[in-house]
């Protein structure tokens, strides 16, 4: 006999300690509250460039793409720690700031805050190249063979026309 799937309400019941979904839901709620506190304390310009990545073993982990933002957070670390201890966890020991220029999570968070209208069409890409570059591709296509010749010819076809 096949088991029927559990309802979402059953999955999010928070009275069981082993329920992973409720644990993740609680952590997400805490991260959002901490981020809101950081926004109030450090300002919106700084907060939009950071993301709370973890809060484990009484250490708050923050990621940013900017060294300047990390320096600003470190300069105000004692004030920030005091507020976090007051509102969330009195045992909070420190704040670790990780600067990761390629942090996808921060880029994702930034893109969510900068979207003005989701229904707005994306701007068209410009696919024209200057005449001198097109001439170089033409010359390369004359001396190439096979697929390379086709590629150079296709690139030369993107010539900018007045």
PDB file of C-alpha atoms in Angstrom:
ATOM      1  CA  UNK A   1       0.000   0.000   0.000  1.00  0.00           C
ATOM      2  CA  UNK A   2       1.429   3.376  -1.055  1.00  0.00           C
ATOM      3  CA  UNK A   3       1.762   6.175   1.466  1.00  0.00           C
ATOM      4  CA  UNK A   4       0.124   9.470   0.693  1.00  0.00           C
ATOM      5  CA  UNK A   5       2.287  12.588   0.793  1.00  0.00           C
ATOM      6  CA  UNK A   6       2.216  14.775   3.894  1.00  0.00           C
ATOM      7  CA  UNK A   7       0.516  18.130   3.729  1.00  0.00           C
ATOM      8  CA  UNK A   8       2.549  21.313   4.077  1.00  0.00           C
ATOM      9  CA  UNK A   9       0.948  21.980   7.445  1.00  0.00           C
ATOM     10  CA  UNK A  10       2.229  18.642   8.708  1.00  0.00           C
ATOM     11  CA  UNK A  11       5.713  19.388   7.386  1.00  0.00           C
ATOM     12  CA  UNK A  12       5.910  22.782   9.098  1.00  0.00           C
ATOM     13  CA  UNK A  13       4.702  21.671  12.515  1.00  0.00           C
ATOM     14  CA  UNK A  14       7.259  23.106  14.883  1.00  0.00           C
ATOM     15  CA  UNK A  15       6.656  20.821  17.860  1.00  0.00           C
ATOM     16  CA  UNK A  16       9.129  18.181  16.669  1.00  0.00           C
ATOM     17  CA  UNK A  17      12.842  18.822  17.116  1.00  0.00           C
ATOM     18  CA  UNK A  18      13.835  16.630  14.174  1.00  0.00           C
ATOM     19  CA  UNK A  19      11.673  18.486  11.679  1.00  0.00           C
ATOM     20  CA  UNK A  20      14.207  20.004   9.264  1.00  0.00           C
ATOM     21  CA  UNK A  21      11.732  22.297   7.513  1.00  0.00           C
ATOM     22  CA  UNK A  22      10.717  23.999  10.730  1.00  0.00           C
ATOM     23  CA  UNK A  23      14.381  24.386  11.708  1.00  0.00           C
ATOM     24  CA  UNK A  24      15.171  26.026   8.350  1.00  0.00           C
ATOM     25  CA  UNK A  25      12.086  28.191   8.628  1.00  0.00           C
ATOM     26  CA  UNK A  26      13.180  29.376  12.085  1.00  0.00           C
ATOM     27  CA  UNK A  27      16.763  30.058  10.921  1.00  0.00           C
ATOM     28  CA  UNK A  28      15.522  32.010   7.920  1.00  0.00           C
ATOM     29  CA  UNK A  29      13.295  34.082  10.185  1.00  0.00           C
ATOM     30  CA  UNK A  30      16.258  34.791  12.510  1.00  0.00           C
ATOM     31  CA  UNK A  31      18.541  35.724   9.568  1.00  0.00           C
ATOM     32  CA  UNK A  32      15.924  38.168   8.288  1.00  0.00           C
ATOM     33  CA  UNK A  33      15.525  39.717  11.730  1.00  0.00           C
ATOM     34  CA  UNK A  34      19.290  40.065  12.118  1.00  0.00           C
ATOM     35  CA  UNK A  35      19.533  41.596   8.642  1.00  0.00           C
ATOM     36  CA  UNK A  36      16.773  44.057   9.564  1.00  0.00           C
ATOM     37  CA  UNK A  37      18.676  44.980  12.742  1.00  0.00           C
ATOM     38  CA  UNK A  38      21.867  45.481  10.718  1.00  0.00           C
ATOM     39  CA  UNK A  39      19.922  47.668   8.296  1.00  0.00           C
ATOM     40  CA  UNK A  40      18.710  49.861  11.169  1.00  0.00           C
ATOM     41  CA  UNK A  41      22.147  50.004  12.766  1.00  0.00           C
ATOM     42  CA  UNK A  42      24.458  50.308   9.744  1.00  0.00           C
ATOM     43  CA  UNK A  43      22.101  51.924   7.243  1.00  0.00           C
ATOM     44  CA  UNK A  44      20.345  50.642   4.154  1.00  0.00           C
ATOM     45  CA  UNK A  45      23.321  51.268   1.844  1.00  0.00           C
ATOM     46  CA  UNK A  46      25.481  48.873   3.849  1.00  0.00           C
ATOM     47  CA  UNK A  47      22.690  46.371   4.500  1.00  0.00           C
ATOM     48  CA  UNK A  48      21.907  45.943   0.806  1.00  0.00           C
ATOM     49  CA  UNK A  49      25.510  44.810   0.280  1.00  0.00           C
ATOM     50  CA  UNK A  50      25.559  42.122   2.963  1.00  0.00           C
ATOM     51  CA  UNK A  51      23.843  38.870   3.696  1.00  0.00           C
ATOM     52  CA  UNK A  52      23.661  36.935   6.950  1.00  0.00           C
ATOM     53  CA  UNK A  53      25.015  33.560   5.909  1.00  0.00           C
ATOM     54  CA  UNK A  54      25.081  31.686   9.225  1.00  0.00           C
ATOM     55  CA  UNK A  55      24.671  32.022  12.954  1.00  0.00           C
ATOM     56  CA  UNK A  56      26.279  29.003  14.541  1.00  0.00           C
ATOM     57  CA  UNK A  57      28.198  28.389  17.802  1.00  0.00           C
ATOM     58  CA  UNK A  58      27.421  31.962  18.876  1.00  0.00           C
ATOM     59  CA  UNK A  59      29.300  33.363  15.881  1.00  0.00           C
ATOM     60  CA  UNK A  60      27.472  35.507  13.343  1.00  0.00           C
ATOM     61  CA  UNK A  61      28.702  34.973   9.766  1.00  0.00           C
ATOM     62  CA  UNK A  62      28.169  37.800   7.273  1.00  0.00           C
ATOM     63  CA  UNK A  63      29.124  37.836   3.575  1.00  0.00           C
ATOM     64  CA  UNK A  64      29.759  40.846   1.375  1.00  0.00           C
ATOM     65  CA  UNK A  65      31.267  41.542  -2.033  1.00  0.00           C
ATOM     66  CA  UNK A  66      32.995  44.732  -0.887  1.00  0.00           C
ATOM     67  CA  UNK A  67      36.050  45.187   1.305  1.00  0.00           C
ATOM     68  CA  UNK A  68      34.836  48.697   2.155  1.00  0.00           C
ATOM     69  CA  UNK A  69      31.581  47.299   3.527  1.00  0.00           C
ATOM     70  CA  UNK A  70      33.511  44.697   5.544  1.00  0.00           C
ATOM     71  CA  UNK A  71      35.711  47.433   7.006  1.00  0.00           C
ATOM     72  CA  UNK A  72      32.651  49.486   7.940  1.00  0.00           C
ATOM     73  CA  UNK A  73      31.099  46.496   9.706  1.00  0.00           C
ATOM     74  CA  UNK A  74      34.341  45.788  11.587  1.00  0.00           C
ATOM     75  CA  UNK A  75      34.595  49.429  12.676  1.00  0.00           C
ATOM     76  CA  UNK A  76      31.133  49.197  14.213  1.00  0.00           C
ATOM     77  CA  UNK A  77      31.510  45.626  15.462  1.00  0.00           C
ATOM     78  CA  UNK A  78      31.235  46.342  19.203  1.00  0.00           C
ATOM     79  CA  UNK A  79      28.044  48.373  18.736  1.00  0.00           C
ATOM     80  CA  UNK A  80      26.610  45.685  16.456  1.00  0.00           C
ATOM     81  CA  UNK A  81      27.522  42.898  18.889  1.00  0.00           C
ATOM     82  CA  UNK A  82      25.820  44.765  21.736  1.00  0.00           C
ATOM     83  CA  UNK A  83      22.579  45.061  19.782  1.00  0.00           C
ATOM     84  CA  UNK A  84      22.656  41.412  18.687  1.00  0.00           C
ATOM     85  CA  UNK A  85      23.288  40.315  22.276  1.00  0.00           C
ATOM     86  CA  UNK A  86      20.364  42.428  23.489  1.00  0.00           C
ATOM     87  CA  UNK A  87      17.832  41.328  20.873  1.00  0.00           C
ATOM     88  CA  UNK A  88      18.810  37.795  19.826  1.00  0.00           C
ATOM     89  CA  UNK A  89      21.448  35.867  21.732  1.00  0.00           C
ATOM     90  CA  UNK A  90      23.317  37.132  24.796  1.00  0.00           C
ATOM     91  CA  UNK A  91      26.026  34.510  24.211  1.00  0.00           C
ATOM     92  CA  UNK A  92      27.057  35.888  20.806  1.00  0.00           C
ATOM     93  CA  UNK A  93      30.855  35.963  20.783  1.00  0.00           C
ATOM     94  CA  UNK A  94      31.899  37.631  17.538  1.00  0.00           C
ATOM     95  CA  UNK A  95      30.995  38.599  13.999  1.00  0.00           C
ATOM     96  CA  UNK A  96      32.973  37.099  11.118  1.00  0.00           C
ATOM     97  CA  UNK A  97      32.806  39.043   7.873  1.00  0.00           C
ATOM     98  CA  UNK A  98      33.767  37.217   4.692  1.00  0.00           C
ATOM     99  CA  UNK A  99      34.613  39.250   1.609  1.00  0.00           C
ATOM    100  CA  UNK A 100      33.780  37.218  -1.453  1.00  0.00           C
ATOM    101  CA  UNK A 101      33.612  39.187  -4.709  1.00  0.00           C
ATOM    102  CA  UNK A 102      31.958  36.265  -6.459  1.00  0.00           C
ATOM    103  CA  UNK A 103      29.435  35.550  -3.743  1.00  0.00           C
ATOM    104  CA  UNK A 104      26.295  34.481  -5.582  1.00  0.00           C
ATOM    105  CA  UNK A 105      24.158  34.876  -2.512  1.00  0.00           C
ATOM    106  CA  UNK A 106      25.007  38.558  -2.176  1.00  0.00           C
ATOM    107  CA  UNK A 107      24.510  39.143  -5.896  1.00  0.00           C
ATOM    108  CA  UNK A 108      21.129  37.432  -5.651  1.00  0.00           C
ATOM    109  CA  UNK A 109      20.131  39.562  -2.677  1.00  0.00           C
ATOM    110  CA  UNK A 110      21.229  42.709  -4.512  1.00  0.00           C
ATOM    111  CA  UNK A 111      19.243  41.767  -7.600  1.00  0.00           C
ATOM    112  CA  UNK A 112      16.103  41.297  -5.509  1.00  0.00           C
ATOM    113  CA  UNK A 113      16.407  44.765  -4.019  1.00  0.00           C
ATOM    114  CA  UNK A 114      17.232  46.479  -7.314  1.00  0.00           C
ATOM    115  CA  UNK A 115      14.410  45.069  -9.450  1.00  0.00           C
ATOM    116  CA  UNK A 116      12.097  47.933 -10.314  1.00  0.00           C
ATOM    117  CA  UNK A 117       9.514  46.193 -12.455  1.00  0.00           C
ATOM    118  CA  UNK A 118       9.557  42.504 -13.251  1.00  0.00           C
ATOM    119  CA  UNK A 119       7.359  42.929 -16.330  1.00  0.00           C
ATOM    120  CA  UNK A 120       9.702  45.479 -17.889  1.00  0.00           C
ATOM    121  CA  UNK A 121      11.490  44.027 -20.932  1.00  0.00           C
ATOM    122  CA  UNK A 122      15.270  43.722 -20.802  1.00  0.00           C
ATOM    123  CA  UNK A 123      17.163  46.217 -22.949  1.00  0.00           C
ATOM    124  CA  UNK A 124      18.243  44.872 -26.321  1.00  0.00           C
ATOM    125  CA  UNK A 125      21.909  43.941 -26.649  1.00  0.00           C
ATOM    126  CA  UNK A 126      23.980  45.884 -29.132  1.00  0.00           C
ATOM    127  CA  UNK A 127      25.488  43.462 -31.637  1.00  0.00           C
ATOM    128  CA  UNK A 128      27.386  45.851 -33.901  1.00  0.00           C
ATOM    129  CA  UNK A 129      31.143  46.126 -34.178  1.00  0.00           C
ATOM    130  CA  UNK A 130      33.247  48.961 -35.603  1.00  0.00           C
ATOM    131  CA  UNK A 131      34.248  48.829 -39.282  1.00  0.00           C
ATOM    132  CA  UNK A 132      37.942  48.314 -38.559  1.00  0.00           C
ATOM    133  CA  UNK A 133      37.171  45.239 -36.419  1.00  0.00           C
ATOM    134  CA  UNK A 134      34.822  43.895 -39.116  1.00  0.00           C
ATOM    135  CA  UNK A 135      37.574  44.382 -41.721  1.00  0.00           C
ATOM    136  CA  UNK A 136      39.985  42.379 -39.563  1.00  0.00           C
ATOM    137  CA  UNK A 137      37.445  39.554 -39.286  1.00  0.00           C
ATOM    138  CA  UNK A 138      36.989  39.656 -43.091  1.00  0.00           C
ATOM    139  CA  UNK A 139      40.757  39.308 -43.584  1.00  0.00           C
ATOM    140  CA  UNK A 140      40.914  36.458 -41.089  1.00  0.00           C
ATOM    141  CA  UNK A 141      38.013  34.694 -42.792  1.00  0.00           C
ATOM    142  CA  UNK A 142      39.829  34.857 -46.165  1.00  0.00           C
ATOM    143  CA  UNK A 143      42.824  32.980 -44.724  1.00  0.00           C
ATOM    144  CA  UNK A 144      40.908  30.514 -42.508  1.00  0.00           C
ATOM    145  CA  UNK A 145      39.221  27.227 -43.387  1.00  0.00           C
ATOM    146  CA  UNK A 146      36.189  25.268 -42.227  1.00  0.00           C
ATOM    147  CA  UNK A 147      34.154  26.348 -39.237  1.00  0.00           C
ATOM    148  CA  UNK A 148      36.717  28.979 -38.264  1.00  0.00           C
ATOM    149  CA  UNK A 149      36.164  30.712 -41.620  1.00  0.00           C
ATOM    150  CA  UNK A 150      32.381  30.663 -41.033  1.00  0.00           C
ATOM    151  CA  UNK A 151      32.798  32.067 -37.537  1.00  0.00           C
ATOM    152  CA  UNK A 152      34.976  34.963 -38.704  1.00  0.00           C
ATOM    153  CA  UNK A 153      32.558  35.707 -41.549  1.00  0.00           C
ATOM    154  CA  UNK A 154      29.630  35.727 -39.116  1.00  0.00           C
ATOM    155  CA  UNK A 155      31.498  38.105 -36.806  1.00  0.00           C
ATOM    156  CA  UNK A 156      32.318  40.399 -39.718  1.00  0.00           C
ATOM    157  CA  UNK A 157      28.621  40.523 -40.619  1.00  0.00           C
ATOM    158  CA  UNK A 158      27.994  42.485 -37.401  1.00  0.00           C
ATOM    159  CA  UNK A 159      29.580  45.525 -39.031  1.00  0.00           C
ATOM    160  CA  UNK A 160      28.281  48.837 -37.761  1.00  0.00           C
ATOM    161  CA  UNK A 161      26.434  50.584 -40.566  1.00  0.00           C
ATOM    162  CA  UNK A 162      25.635  54.325 -40.481  1.00  0.00           C
TER     163      UNK A 162
END
